[in-house]
Amino acid sequence: MSGLSRYFPVLDWGREYSRGLLIDDVVAAVIVTIMLIPQSLAYALLAGLPPEVGLYASILPLVAYALFGTSRALAVGPVAVVSLMTATAVGRIAQTGSPEYLTAALTLAFLSGLFLILMGLFRAGFLANFLSHPVISGFITASGLIIAASQLKHIFGISASGHNLLEIIVSLIEHLKELNPYTVAVGVTATLFLFWVRKGLKPLLVRFGLGERFADILAKAGPIGAVALSILVVLAFGLGEKGVSIVGDIPTGLPPLTLPVFDMDLWSSLIGSAVLISIIGFVESVSVAQTLAAKRRQRIDADQELIGLGAANMASGLSGGYPVTGGFARSVVNFDAGARTPAAGAYTAVGICLAALFLTPLLFHLPKATLAATIIVAVLSLVDFRLLAQTWRYSKSDFLAMLATILGTLGLGVEIGVILGVGLSILLFLYRTSRPHCAIVGQVPGTEHFRNVNRHQVLTSKELVTLRIDESLYFANARFLEDRIYELVAKQPEIRHVVLMCPAVNDVDASALESLEAINHLLKDAGVKFHLSEVKGPVMDRLKRSHFLDDLTGEVFLSQFDAMHALAPELAEMAARSLKNRENEATRQRSGFDPSI
Amino acid sequence: MSGLSRYFPVLDWGREYSRGLLIDDVVAAVIVTIMLIPQSLAYALLAGLPPEVGLYASILPLVAYALFGTSRALAVGPVAVVSLMTATAVGRIAQTGSPEYLTAALTLAFLSGLFLILMGLFRAGFLANFLSHPVISGFITASGLIIAASQLKHIFGISASGHNLLEIIVSLIEHLKELNPYTVAVGVTATLFLFWVRKGLKPLLVRFGLGERFADILAKAGPIGAVALSILVVLAFGLGEKGVSIVGDIPTGLPPLTLPVFDMDLWSSLIGSAVLISIIGFVESVSVAQTLAAKRRQRIDADQELIGLGAANMASGLSGGYPVTGGFARSVVNFDAGARTPAAGAYTAVGICLAALFLTPLLFHLPKATLAATIIVAVLSLVDFRLLAQTWRYSKSDFLAMLATILGTLGLGVEIGVILGVGLSILLFLYRTSRPHCAIVGQVPGTEHFRNVNRHQVLTSKELVTLRIDESLYFANARFLEDRIYELVAKQPEIRHVVLMCPAVNDVDASALESLEAINHLLKDAGVKFHLSEVKGPVMDRLKRSHFLDDLTGEVFLSQFDAMHALAPELAEMAARSLKNRENEATRQRSGFDPSI
């Protein structure tokens, strides 16, 4: 990739853009537009924003991603989890419906875009790796539940609030007496209809002779059907006057272009949330982009994806939108519908733009309950508790991280939940490596191999003890090593030589160096020599840059066999005798690998 | 160790307590008492507390540690860094000198004790390992500078404040016009005297025929000499009336016993600081305890140390003291003076108790400048910038963590500084392991060994690619592996088989499992089979608990040689021919280790 087209992937694919590609992209764009109109309205509702903000977030951001993104199938726009996180972040500093709320949402998108672009320029995409899979899936399950619960108020036609599951449920129960029967009728019908569309429509269409893929795409357009039908029902029965809450007046026109607000107080109260939203959004987006790209043996560039999503969010913040990212379901539809280049996203933007210009008057009578129903049906498909059981079977520490994320998110809110999960999974990982596997080894008679004394019949010496450590040495396990060696020496007063065997040590950091120095020093006081064996090349290079090797009381042996030979010659002789006897039969045992080590 | 004496080590050593041990312990206690009197007064001053609080913190806490601690030489009491952290934590919520300030300091000690005991009971001592060596030494250097700067106000006789270096320096300059010449004279003289005692007294005493060790101990008693001399000077020249700030009235008597304050607001505003103080104090204490124990081939139990220090802090919080820990210099003196059991600490407590009862009237005229001088001389010996250069040479990422800790502590304060350092060192470690070493390998002709294709002349096949990964697979590097394999397959369309060679994989967590499943799935779509080889036993056991092996398109081979044999028979044949030729000369190459791997 040339320098410029690294940052502008459009220069690559744009050069070969043909009529065939154009047709494919336009077809996909039309289908995605139909899917995106109700979604963008619904997710704006979830974020506590006016419906047009959802439309605005689906116009310029898509164009920006088309210019800077590397995925050929990713469909960018408002998504459920990011909308919930926006509501949480912005709800903390402004009242829903106030102008400050909107300003904060715009600023959040702008900051999130800025942060993503910085991450991309500094190639810090690896940060997203710290969200382990159990944490992400726990987070998505828990947010799905919170989102579904938060939308029940629209289905019931009551007012309720809260940022965690308990608060929302309590609030719902408190307001249950305000229940509006017409709203319930619309909401429940829409929910059932959408569930049926998701599960039952596709098989039905296939039975009527439609192709599998086309039936699937048509079933995904269910929400637009629900929207149209419920508008007709509201109009026919005059439900707007009977207390059914409707979307009402949506301003017609193009997105407003605004400069970002440079208010340092606002920035500092939003920056933490912007970072979280960016990382969560990036992880969601990059996984689907990578999956889809790999299906066509294409590649995406994670760092450039950061820039693409960053540009999309900045565009959103500058054109009346709120934080966006690549949506999972929508991108799959885009892919299945045949999108071939990021241009499909730009055509979708044109579609949404037309909707914002001409469709909004038709949406006046759209009941909010229908939008809530589309959200509930979409997010409940994300809720998956079977993963908990699977993870429990596979790994207890991953299970713990997942459970902490779910409980934290449900009980303390989305932001604390995800921080808890990430913190715990890092902590558990460090804990595991802080007690590395290590073994006292002896020589297997008749070979040059050294094995764990507890598992094999091996030759050992009273004056020489060899400890093999199966992990890189770094700050979390440095003291463990010290402790282990002091224990050995305290237990066995005859020891004259300690050898640390390092075939699995890929790194020795400054803390571990300090520990090695302390061990050397203390063993010296106790009249014991400290040696190393089988130190890897790069580790040796690094040790040479310190004083450790000058002060070392013992030697560094290339192989443990050499160490044995030099430090316990009687043992080496014994081994050599066995070796001779077994020389012939041992000829074929040359593979370095032994799964029982 | 029996159940009870695990938690009460005194039951172990107390049983064998003899007259000889008693004499040794008492001698050490007398010397430590002489050292501790000025220190406890000075550190109370540093913490912003009345001088008697320092004495109280040196009585019951020492008895508590003697009962529960496992180190035979650790001298517990107020220390510089913890005093500074106390001032920072308590200063945030109360005015220096107010009753609330004292209450908060007591509560901080109590909470810190509680937290340490909980850590001990849950055997969570490993948490202290997350403070890497560069972070600790950076933190100590930076706090030493802040402490020294904060004491300059007493040397100059002016008032100044601030929690980071810049604030303190600015405040000092602003108040410089209030400078009191008499105070400066006392302060500067005391500082110079103490520096001379530290550097010049010991050689002088040795020249006059004193033993090396005794001269050293006598030199450590310098501060008490400075205290006595400066009291005499103040009295002789009536400096108290000339504006030299003196300690004044110290209440005479035993420490007051108080119940802890159960104020949830206070607790929640102090708990974070209590956790930090506990961990920093524990790390400082356990390193010196471990070093001293190892010198006599004794052992300390880190988890029981947590309980010992926790008991000391709770005792401090219940008897008018503030947070304490094992001090470095003091413990070394205790050790050198011959302390043989923790009882020496209890005898020191008796000494300080006598001082609190009878000595305090003599301290009325003690100038604060002298106490400040003892602090400055003590902490400047902790400041060591050469470590920065050493660490830079040894490891750039350790250097970064150290620099961040130093700059963070100097510029943003002790708490943020240490959190920054710990966070960064964990992040850098994860970053290093997130890009594990991996290599495409081929067969070394004439052997069953497989080596990096870029470094060795090896046999490879166009249809079969083998990737060896040299790190456990976990969340931080799982996506890296996916990326690496997709890249391989995208580049080389002839590939039919991908083998992942896992001899160095000690663990596969749930995120990595997910990645392996994704790889398997995508390779299947691309018509490529995915195999594993040389999977370690425990990893295999774990994989069997998932669906991965059922869905795997390829096989799991015990050795890479088997994989090659099954998947690229033409290559295996070629290799076998070479093997035959080299059979005889290869007989001696049986050590599994090759440093050039």
Short mmCIF file of N, CA and C in Angstrom, two decimals, chain A residues 126 128-134 290-291 294-295 297 299 393-395 398 425-427 429-432 435 448-449 470 474-476 479 482-483 486-487 489-490 493 506-511 513-514 522 525-526 528 534 542-543 545-546 558 579 583 586 588-593, chain B residues 126 128-134 290-291 294-295 297 299 393-395 398 425-427 429-432 435 448-449 470 474-476 479 482-483 486-487 489-490 493 506-511 513-514 522 525-526 528 534 542-543 545-546 558 579 583 586 588-593:
data_model
loop_
_atom_site.label_atom_id
_atom_site.label_comp_id
_atom_site.label_asym_id
_atom_site.label_seq_id
_atom_site.Cartn_x
_atom_site.Cartn_y
_atom_site.Cartn_z
N PHE A 126 -4.42 -2.50 19.41
CA PHE A 126 -4.25 -3.65 20.28
C PHE A 126 -4.99 -3.48 21.61
N ALA A 128 -7.92 -2.87 22.09
CA ALA A 128 -9.21 -3.55 22.03
C ALA A 128 -9.08 -5.02 22.43
N ASN A 129 -7.86 -5.57 22.33
CA ASN A 129 -7.67 -6.97 22.70
C ASN A 129 -7.90 -7.22 24.18
N PHE A 130 -7.80 -6.15 24.98
CA PHE A 130 -7.94 -6.36 26.41
C PHE A 130 -9.38 -6.65 26.82
N LEU A 131 -10.31 -6.44 25.89
CA LEU A 131 -11.68 -6.88 26.13
C LEU A 131 -11.73 -8.36 25.76
N SER A 132 -11.68 -9.21 26.76
CA SER A 132 -11.68 -10.64 26.45
C SER A 132 -13.06 -11.06 25.96
N HIS A 133 -13.12 -12.19 25.29
CA HIS A 133 -14.38 -12.65 24.73
C HIS A 133 -15.47 -12.84 25.79
N PRO A 134 -15.17 -13.47 26.92
CA PRO A 134 -16.23 -13.62 27.94
C PRO A 134 -16.74 -12.27 28.43
N GLN A 290 -13.97 -8.18 10.39
CA GLN A 290 -12.97 -9.20 10.15
C GLN A 290 -13.61 -10.51 9.66
N THR A 291 -14.73 -10.88 10.30
CA THR A 291 -15.42 -12.11 9.92
C THR A 291 -15.86 -12.04 8.47
N ALA A 294 -12.86 -12.08 6.00
CA ALA A 294 -12.21 -13.38 5.86
C ALA A 294 -13.04 -14.32 4.99
N LYS A 295 -14.37 -14.15 5.00
CA LYS A 295 -15.21 -15.01 4.17
C LYS A 295 -14.87 -14.87 2.69
N ARG A 297 -11.81 -13.98 1.74
CA ARG A 297 -10.34 -13.95 1.75
C ARG A 297 -9.80 -12.54 1.54
N ARG A 299 -8.78 -8.68 3.51
CA ARG A 299 -8.18 -8.31 4.78
C ARG A 299 -8.68 -6.94 5.21
N ARG A 393 -17.82 -24.58 32.06
CA ARG A 393 -17.21 -25.88 31.78
C ARG A 393 -15.78 -25.71 31.29
N TYR A 394 -15.57 -24.68 30.48
CA TYR A 394 -14.27 -24.56 29.84
C TYR A 394 -13.19 -23.98 30.77
N SER A 395 -13.52 -22.88 31.46
CA SER A 395 -12.50 -22.22 32.27
C SER A 395 -13.16 -21.42 33.38
N ASP A 398 -12.34 -17.58 33.31
CA ASP A 398 -13.11 -16.85 32.31
C ASP A 398 -14.57 -16.71 32.75
N SER A 425 -10.51 -9.59 34.37
CA SER A 425 -9.87 -10.58 33.50
C SER A 425 -8.37 -10.34 33.43
N ILE A 426 -7.94 -9.08 33.49
CA ILE A 426 -6.50 -8.81 33.52
C ILE A 426 -5.88 -9.34 34.82
N LEU A 427 -6.58 -9.06 35.92
CA LEU A 427 -6.11 -9.49 37.23
C LEU A 427 -5.97 -11.02 37.29
N PHE A 429 -5.60 -13.06 34.81
CA PHE A 429 -4.50 -13.50 33.94
C PHE A 429 -3.16 -13.33 34.66
N LEU A 430 -2.98 -12.14 35.27
CA LEU A 430 -1.73 -11.90 35.97
C LEU A 430 -1.57 -12.89 37.12
N TYR A 431 -2.68 -13.19 37.77
CA TYR A 431 -2.63 -14.14 38.89
C TYR A 431 -2.13 -15.50 38.40
N ARG A 432 -2.69 -15.94 37.24
CA ARG A 432 -2.26 -17.24 36.72
C ARG A 432 -0.77 -17.25 36.41
N ARG A 435 2.07 -17.37 39.38
CA ARG A 435 2.52 -18.62 39.99
C ARG A 435 2.86 -19.59 38.88
N GLU A 448 20.44 -37.12 27.65
CA GLU A 448 20.84 -35.77 28.08
C GLU A 448 19.62 -34.96 28.45
N HIS A 449 18.48 -35.64 28.68
CA HIS A 449 17.25 -34.95 29.05
C HIS A 449 17.15 -34.78 30.56
N ASP A 470 8.89 -22.47 33.88
CA ASP A 470 8.19 -22.58 32.59
C ASP A 470 7.41 -21.33 32.23
N TYR A 474 8.83 -11.95 35.08
CA TYR A 474 8.47 -10.54 35.07
C TYR A 474 7.91 -10.16 36.43
N PHE A 475 7.53 -8.91 36.58
CA PHE A 475 7.24 -8.39 37.93
C PHE A 475 6.25 -9.23 38.73
N ALA A 476 5.24 -9.81 38.06
CA ALA A 476 4.22 -10.52 38.83
C ALA A 476 4.72 -11.85 39.38
N ARG A 479 8.95 -12.27 42.60
CA ARG A 479 9.08 -12.58 44.03
C ARG A 479 8.75 -14.04 44.31
N GLU A 482 11.97 -15.85 43.89
CA GLU A 482 12.81 -15.64 45.07
C GLU A 482 12.37 -16.57 46.20
N ASP A 483 11.09 -16.51 46.45
CA ASP A 483 10.50 -17.27 47.54
C ASP A 483 10.77 -18.75 47.40
N TYR A 486 14.52 -19.48 48.08
CA TYR A 486 14.87 -19.38 49.50
C TYR A 486 14.32 -20.58 50.26
N GLU A 487 13.14 -21.03 49.85
CA GLU A 487 12.52 -22.18 50.50
C GLU A 487 13.38 -23.42 50.31
N VAL A 489 16.59 -23.59 49.67
CA VAL A 489 17.86 -23.51 50.36
C VAL A 489 17.66 -23.64 51.87
N ALA A 490 16.55 -23.10 52.38
CA ALA A 490 16.28 -23.20 53.82
C ALA A 490 16.04 -24.67 54.19
N PRO A 493 20.15 -27.89 53.73
CA PRO A 493 21.38 -27.16 54.05
C PRO A 493 22.62 -27.67 53.32
N ASN A 506 11.18 -16.38 28.01
CA ASN A 506 11.30 -15.53 26.82
C ASN A 506 11.70 -14.12 27.15
N ASP A 507 11.60 -13.74 28.43
CA ASP A 507 11.90 -12.37 28.80
C ASP A 507 12.24 -12.33 30.29
N VAL A 508 13.12 -11.40 30.65
CA VAL A 508 13.43 -11.14 32.06
C VAL A 508 13.33 -9.64 32.22
N ASP A 509 12.31 -9.14 32.89
CA ASP A 509 12.18 -7.68 32.98
C ASP A 509 12.99 -7.14 34.16
N ALA A 510 12.94 -5.83 34.38
CA ALA A 510 13.81 -5.21 35.39
C ALA A 510 13.50 -5.72 36.79
N SER A 511 12.23 -6.02 37.08
CA SER A 511 11.87 -6.53 38.40
C SER A 511 12.47 -7.91 38.60
N LEU A 513 15.06 -9.11 37.05
CA LEU A 513 16.51 -8.95 37.15
C LEU A 513 16.89 -8.64 38.59
N GLU A 514 16.13 -7.71 39.19
CA GLU A 514 16.34 -7.34 40.59
C GLU A 514 16.24 -8.58 41.48
N LEU A 522 22.01 -13.27 48.10
CA LEU A 522 21.69 -14.01 49.32
C LEU A 522 22.29 -15.40 49.30
N ASP A 525 25.81 -15.07 50.40
CA ASP A 525 25.93 -14.99 51.86
C ASP A 525 25.82 -16.38 52.49
N ALA A 526 25.02 -17.22 51.86
CA ALA A 526 24.79 -18.55 52.43
C ALA A 526 25.81 -19.56 51.90
N VAL A 528 26.32 -20.45 48.76
CA VAL A 528 25.79 -21.26 47.67
C VAL A 528 26.04 -20.52 46.36
N GLU A 534 20.72 -22.86 29.79
CA GLU A 534 19.79 -22.83 28.65
C GLU A 534 19.05 -21.50 28.52
N ARG A 542 20.11 -9.26 26.73
CA ARG A 542 19.60 -8.26 27.66
C ARG A 542 20.35 -8.33 28.99
N LEU A 543 20.57 -9.53 29.49
CA LEU A 543 21.29 -9.67 30.77
C LEU A 543 22.69 -9.05 30.67
N ARG A 545 23.45 -6.43 29.32
CA ARG A 545 23.39 -4.98 29.49
C ARG A 545 23.27 -4.58 30.96
N SER A 546 23.25 -5.53 31.87
CA SER A 546 23.17 -5.21 33.30
C SER A 546 24.46 -5.68 33.98
N LEU A 558 25.46 -23.31 28.57
CA LEU A 558 24.68 -23.39 27.35
C LEU A 558 23.60 -24.47 27.48
N LEU A 579 24.36 -43.96 29.64
CA LEU A 579 24.20 -43.49 28.27
C LEU A 579 24.79 -44.49 27.28
N GLU A 583 22.88 -46.40 24.21
CA GLU A 583 23.16 -45.61 23.02
C GLU A 583 22.39 -46.11 21.78
N ALA A 586 18.57 -45.70 21.72
CA ALA A 586 18.12 -44.30 21.82
C ALA A 586 18.17 -43.58 20.48
N ARG A 588 16.57 -43.47 17.79
CA ARG A 588 15.38 -42.91 17.16
C ARG A 588 14.69 -41.83 18.00
N GLN A 589 15.14 -41.64 19.24
CA GLN A 589 14.43 -40.68 20.10
C GLN A 589 14.95 -39.27 19.92
N ARG A 590 14.82 -38.74 18.75
CA ARG A 590 15.48 -37.46 18.52
C ARG A 590 14.56 -36.25 18.50
N SER A 591 13.26 -36.51 18.45
CA SER A 591 12.33 -35.37 18.47
C SER A 591 12.42 -34.67 19.82
N GLY A 592 12.63 -33.35 19.78
CA GLY A 592 12.78 -32.59 21.03
C GLY A 592 11.54 -32.60 21.90
N PHE A 593 10.45 -33.07 21.33
CA PHE A 593 9.18 -32.89 22.03
C PHE A 593 8.78 -34.11 22.85
N PHE B 126 -0.27 -11.86 46.79
CA PHE B 126 0.27 -11.79 45.44
C PHE B 126 -0.04 -10.44 44.78
N ALA B 128 0.57 -7.65 45.81
CA ALA B 128 1.72 -6.76 45.96
C ALA B 128 2.71 -6.95 44.82
N ASN B 129 2.68 -8.12 44.17
CA ASN B 129 3.60 -8.36 43.05
C ASN B 129 3.35 -7.44 41.88
N PHE B 130 2.14 -6.86 41.81
CA PHE B 130 1.83 -6.03 40.65
C PHE B 130 2.55 -4.69 40.71
N LEU B 131 3.13 -4.38 41.86
CA LEU B 131 4.01 -3.21 41.93
C LEU B 131 5.37 -3.67 41.42
N SER B 132 5.69 -3.35 40.19
CA SER B 132 6.97 -3.81 39.65
C SER B 132 8.10 -3.02 40.29
N HIS B 133 9.29 -3.56 40.19
CA HIS B 133 10.43 -2.91 40.83
C HIS B 133 10.67 -1.49 40.32
N PRO B 134 10.63 -1.25 39.01
CA PRO B 134 10.84 0.13 38.54
C PRO B 134 9.78 1.08 39.08
N GLN B 290 11.99 -9.97 53.96
CA GLN B 290 12.46 -11.14 53.23
C GLN B 290 13.99 -11.13 53.11
N THR B 291 14.54 -9.93 52.84
CA THR B 291 15.99 -9.82 52.70
C THR B 291 16.68 -10.22 54.00
N ALA B 294 16.31 -14.02 54.80
CA ALA B 294 17.13 -14.89 53.96
C ALA B 294 18.58 -14.87 54.40
N LYS B 295 19.04 -13.74 54.98
CA LYS B 295 20.42 -13.66 55.44
C LYS B 295 20.71 -14.70 56.51
N ARG B 297 18.99 -17.55 56.62
CA ARG B 297 18.32 -18.74 56.10
C ARG B 297 17.01 -19.01 56.83
N ARG B 299 12.67 -18.00 57.07
CA ARG B 299 11.63 -17.75 56.09
C ARG B 299 10.57 -16.83 56.68
N ARG B 393 18.97 1.44 30.05
CA ARG B 393 19.86 0.53 29.35
C ARG B 393 19.27 -0.87 29.30
N TYR B 394 18.64 -1.28 30.38
CA TYR B 394 18.20 -2.68 30.47
C TYR B 394 16.91 -2.95 29.72
N SER B 395 15.91 -2.08 29.92
CA SER B 395 14.63 -2.36 29.27
C SER B 395 13.84 -1.07 29.10
N ASP B 398 10.36 -1.00 30.94
CA ASP B 398 10.48 -0.75 32.37
C ASP B 398 10.84 0.71 32.64
N SER B 425 2.66 -0.34 33.80
CA SER B 425 3.51 -1.53 33.70
C SER B 425 2.67 -2.75 33.33
N ILE B 426 1.43 -2.82 33.82
CA ILE B 426 0.55 -3.94 33.41
C ILE B 426 0.24 -3.84 31.92
N LEU B 427 -0.08 -2.62 31.49
CA LEU B 427 -0.42 -2.41 30.08
C LEU B 427 0.75 -2.79 29.17
N PHE B 429 3.18 -4.83 29.83
CA PHE B 429 3.38 -6.28 29.85
C PHE B 429 2.38 -6.96 28.91
N LEU B 430 1.11 -6.55 29.01
CA LEU B 430 0.10 -7.16 28.15
C LEU B 430 0.42 -6.86 26.68
N TYR B 431 0.92 -5.65 26.44
CA TYR B 431 1.27 -5.30 25.07
C TYR B 431 2.35 -6.23 24.53
N ARG B 432 3.37 -6.48 25.38
CA ARG B 432 4.45 -7.36 24.92
C ARG B 432 3.91 -8.76 24.60
N ARG B 435 1.73 -9.51 21.25
CA ARG B 435 2.34 -9.80 19.94
C ARG B 435 3.39 -10.87 20.14
N GLU B 448 14.09 -34.83 12.76
CA GLU B 448 12.66 -34.66 13.03
C GLU B 448 12.40 -33.28 13.62
N HIS B 449 13.37 -32.39 13.51
CA HIS B 449 13.22 -31.04 14.05
C HIS B 449 12.58 -30.11 13.03
N ASP B 470 4.91 -19.08 20.17
CA ASP B 470 5.76 -19.24 21.35
C ASP B 470 5.21 -18.53 22.58
N TYR B 474 -4.16 -16.28 24.86
CA TYR B 474 -5.15 -15.69 25.77
C TYR B 474 -5.70 -14.42 25.15
N PHE B 475 -6.62 -13.79 25.85
CA PHE B 475 -7.40 -12.72 25.22
C PHE B 475 -6.57 -11.65 24.52
N ALA B 476 -5.40 -11.30 25.11
CA ALA B 476 -4.65 -10.20 24.53
C ALA B 476 -3.96 -10.57 23.21
N ARG B 479 -6.64 -12.37 18.96
CA ARG B 479 -6.96 -11.76 17.68
C ARG B 479 -5.71 -11.62 16.81
N GLU B 482 -5.49 -14.84 14.94
CA GLU B 482 -6.47 -14.85 13.85
C GLU B 482 -5.93 -14.06 12.66
N ASP B 483 -5.50 -12.85 12.99
CA ASP B 483 -5.00 -11.94 11.97
C ASP B 483 -3.85 -12.54 11.19
N TYR B 486 -5.15 -15.38 8.89
CA TYR B 486 -5.90 -14.87 7.74
C TYR B 486 -4.95 -14.25 6.72
N GLU B 487 -3.91 -13.60 7.23
CA GLU B 487 -2.92 -12.96 6.37
C GLU B 487 -2.21 -14.01 5.52
N VAL B 489 -3.25 -17.01 4.71
CA VAL B 489 -4.14 -17.67 3.75
C VAL B 489 -4.47 -16.72 2.61
N ALA B 490 -4.61 -15.42 2.94
CA ALA B 490 -4.92 -14.45 1.89
C ALA B 490 -3.75 -14.34 0.91
N PRO B 493 -2.74 -18.59 -1.97
CA PRO B 493 -4.01 -19.25 -2.29
C PRO B 493 -3.87 -20.76 -2.45
N ASN B 506 1.02 -22.90 27.02
CA ASN B 506 0.69 -23.47 28.33
C ASN B 506 -0.78 -23.34 28.68
N ASP B 507 -1.49 -22.49 27.96
CA ASP B 507 -2.89 -22.26 28.29
C ASP B 507 -3.61 -21.73 27.05
N VAL B 508 -4.90 -22.06 26.94
CA VAL B 508 -5.76 -21.50 25.89
C VAL B 508 -7.01 -21.03 26.62
N ASP B 509 -7.21 -19.75 26.75
CA ASP B 509 -8.38 -19.29 27.50
C ASP B 509 -9.61 -19.20 26.59
N ALA B 510 -10.75 -18.78 27.14
CA ALA B 510 -12.00 -18.82 26.38
C ALA B 510 -11.94 -17.91 25.15
N SER B 511 -11.25 -16.77 25.26
CA SER B 511 -11.15 -15.87 24.11
C SER B 511 -10.33 -16.52 23.00
N LEU B 513 -9.94 -19.72 22.58
CA LEU B 513 -10.76 -20.82 22.05
C LEU B 513 -11.69 -20.29 20.97
N GLU B 514 -12.32 -19.15 21.28
CA GLU B 514 -13.23 -18.50 20.33
C GLU B 514 -12.49 -18.18 19.03
N LEU B 522 -13.55 -20.20 9.36
CA LEU B 522 -13.23 -19.44 8.17
C LEU B 522 -12.35 -20.21 7.21
N ASP B 525 -14.59 -22.45 5.24
CA ASP B 525 -15.22 -21.74 4.12
C ASP B 525 -14.26 -21.57 2.95
N ALA B 526 -12.96 -21.43 3.28
CA ALA B 526 -11.98 -21.21 2.22
C ALA B 526 -11.42 -22.53 1.69
N VAL B 528 -9.78 -24.82 3.43
CA VAL B 528 -8.49 -25.15 4.03
C VAL B 528 -8.75 -25.91 5.33
N GLU B 534 1.50 -31.04 18.65
CA GLU B 534 2.28 -30.88 19.88
C GLU B 534 1.55 -30.09 20.95
N ARG B 542 -8.31 -29.46 28.46
CA ARG B 542 -9.24 -28.34 28.48
C ARG B 542 -10.00 -28.24 27.16
N LEU B 543 -9.30 -28.41 26.04
CA LEU B 543 -9.96 -28.33 24.73
C LEU B 543 -11.05 -29.39 24.61
N ARG B 545 -13.06 -30.25 26.75
CA ARG B 545 -14.28 -29.82 27.42
C ARG B 545 -15.09 -28.83 26.57
N SER B 546 -14.63 -28.51 25.37
CA SER B 546 -15.38 -27.60 24.49
C SER B 546 -15.81 -28.37 23.24
N LEU B 558 0.21 -35.65 17.55
CA LEU B 558 1.05 -35.68 18.73
C LEU B 558 2.36 -34.94 18.47
N LEU B 579 17.27 -38.33 6.14
CA LEU B 579 17.43 -38.85 7.49
C LEU B 579 18.35 -40.06 7.46
N GLU B 583 21.86 -40.57 9.48
CA GLU B 583 21.54 -41.28 10.71
C GLU B 583 22.73 -41.41 11.67
N ALA B 586 24.14 -38.25 13.31
CA ALA B 586 23.16 -37.54 14.16
C ALA B 586 23.05 -38.17 15.54
N ARG B 588 24.63 -38.26 18.23
CA ARG B 588 24.92 -37.54 19.47
C ARG B 588 24.05 -36.30 19.66
N GLN B 589 23.24 -35.96 18.66
CA GLN B 589 22.44 -34.72 18.79
C GLN B 589 21.14 -34.97 19.51
N ARG B 590 21.23 -35.39 20.76
CA ARG B 590 19.99 -35.82 21.39
C ARG B 590 19.40 -34.83 22.40
N SER B 591 20.19 -33.82 22.76
CA SER B 591 19.65 -32.84 23.71
C SER B 591 18.50 -32.09 23.04
N GLY B 592 17.36 -32.01 23.71
CA GLY B 592 16.18 -31.36 23.14
C GLY B 592 16.39 -29.88 22.89
N PHE B 593 17.48 -29.35 23.42
CA PHE B 593 17.64 -27.90 23.44
C PHE B 593 18.50 -27.39 22.30
#
